[in-house]
């Protein structure tokens, strides 16, 4: 865990040495994938409870001590499928000690068929001070799919999502 936190700080510092600053970061891409046995491309998993505790006891204070507190860089939680809302946000953001380090909630679009956009409204109404940001969407992402050049169907998929999640 120490090295994981150090990696965040070293990454930010290394870019800063070249005058490149970041406005935000997420705690981890798709933390629920890491909870699946032998998942193929990442092995760190978080539940909302363990992410909350990780932020409040480790990542949040360490970033702040390194000069990357919430005023300097906006931390987004979850960064995973929107069907995990509103529970994920409820668990992390109901704890004021964790929430003080958090600025927003990142969400992805896979499985939107089973998760209505109203989940975003519910989350927003519970935590209006936090922003909600669509952080990943990709047509043709399933292992059995491939590139389809000139596909308007896929373009419409993006357009539909942009209309649905923008306010
Ligand atoms: C970063 O900005 C400072 C101040 O403008 C400048 O002195 C320095 O050369 C820059 N560093 C790089 C790597 O561009
Ligand atoms: C884990 O995944 C790798 C690559 O996807 C596979 O080669 C390996 O057999 C898997 N191991 C187990 C114990 O399922």
GROMACS .gro file of C-alpha atoms and ligand atoms in nm, residues 37-40, ligand 2:
model
   18
   37UNK     CA    1  -1.043  -1.396  -0.916
   38UNK     CA    2  -0.745  -1.386  -1.158
   39UNK     CA    3  -0.882  -1.084  -1.342
   40UNK     CA    4  -0.660  -1.033  -1.644
  169LIG     C1    5  -0.506  -1.682  -1.462
  169LIG     O1    6  -0.510  -1.613  -1.585
  169LIG     C2    7  -0.404  -1.649  -1.673
  169LIG     C3    8  -0.407  -1.556  -1.795
  169LIG     O2    9  -0.533  -1.500  -1.820
  169LIG     C4   10  -0.416  -1.793  -1.711
  169LIG     O3   11  -0.311  -1.830  -1.799
  169LIG     C5   12  -0.409  -1.876  -1.584
  169LIG     O4   13  -0.428  -2.013  -1.615
  169LIG     C6   14  -0.512  -1.832  -1.482
  169LIG     N1   15  -0.488  -1.901  -1.356
  169LIG     C7   16  -0.583  -1.963  -1.288
  169LIG     C8   17  -0.538  -2.032  -1.163
  169LIG     O5   18  -0.702  -1.966  -1.325
   0.00000   0.00000   0.00000
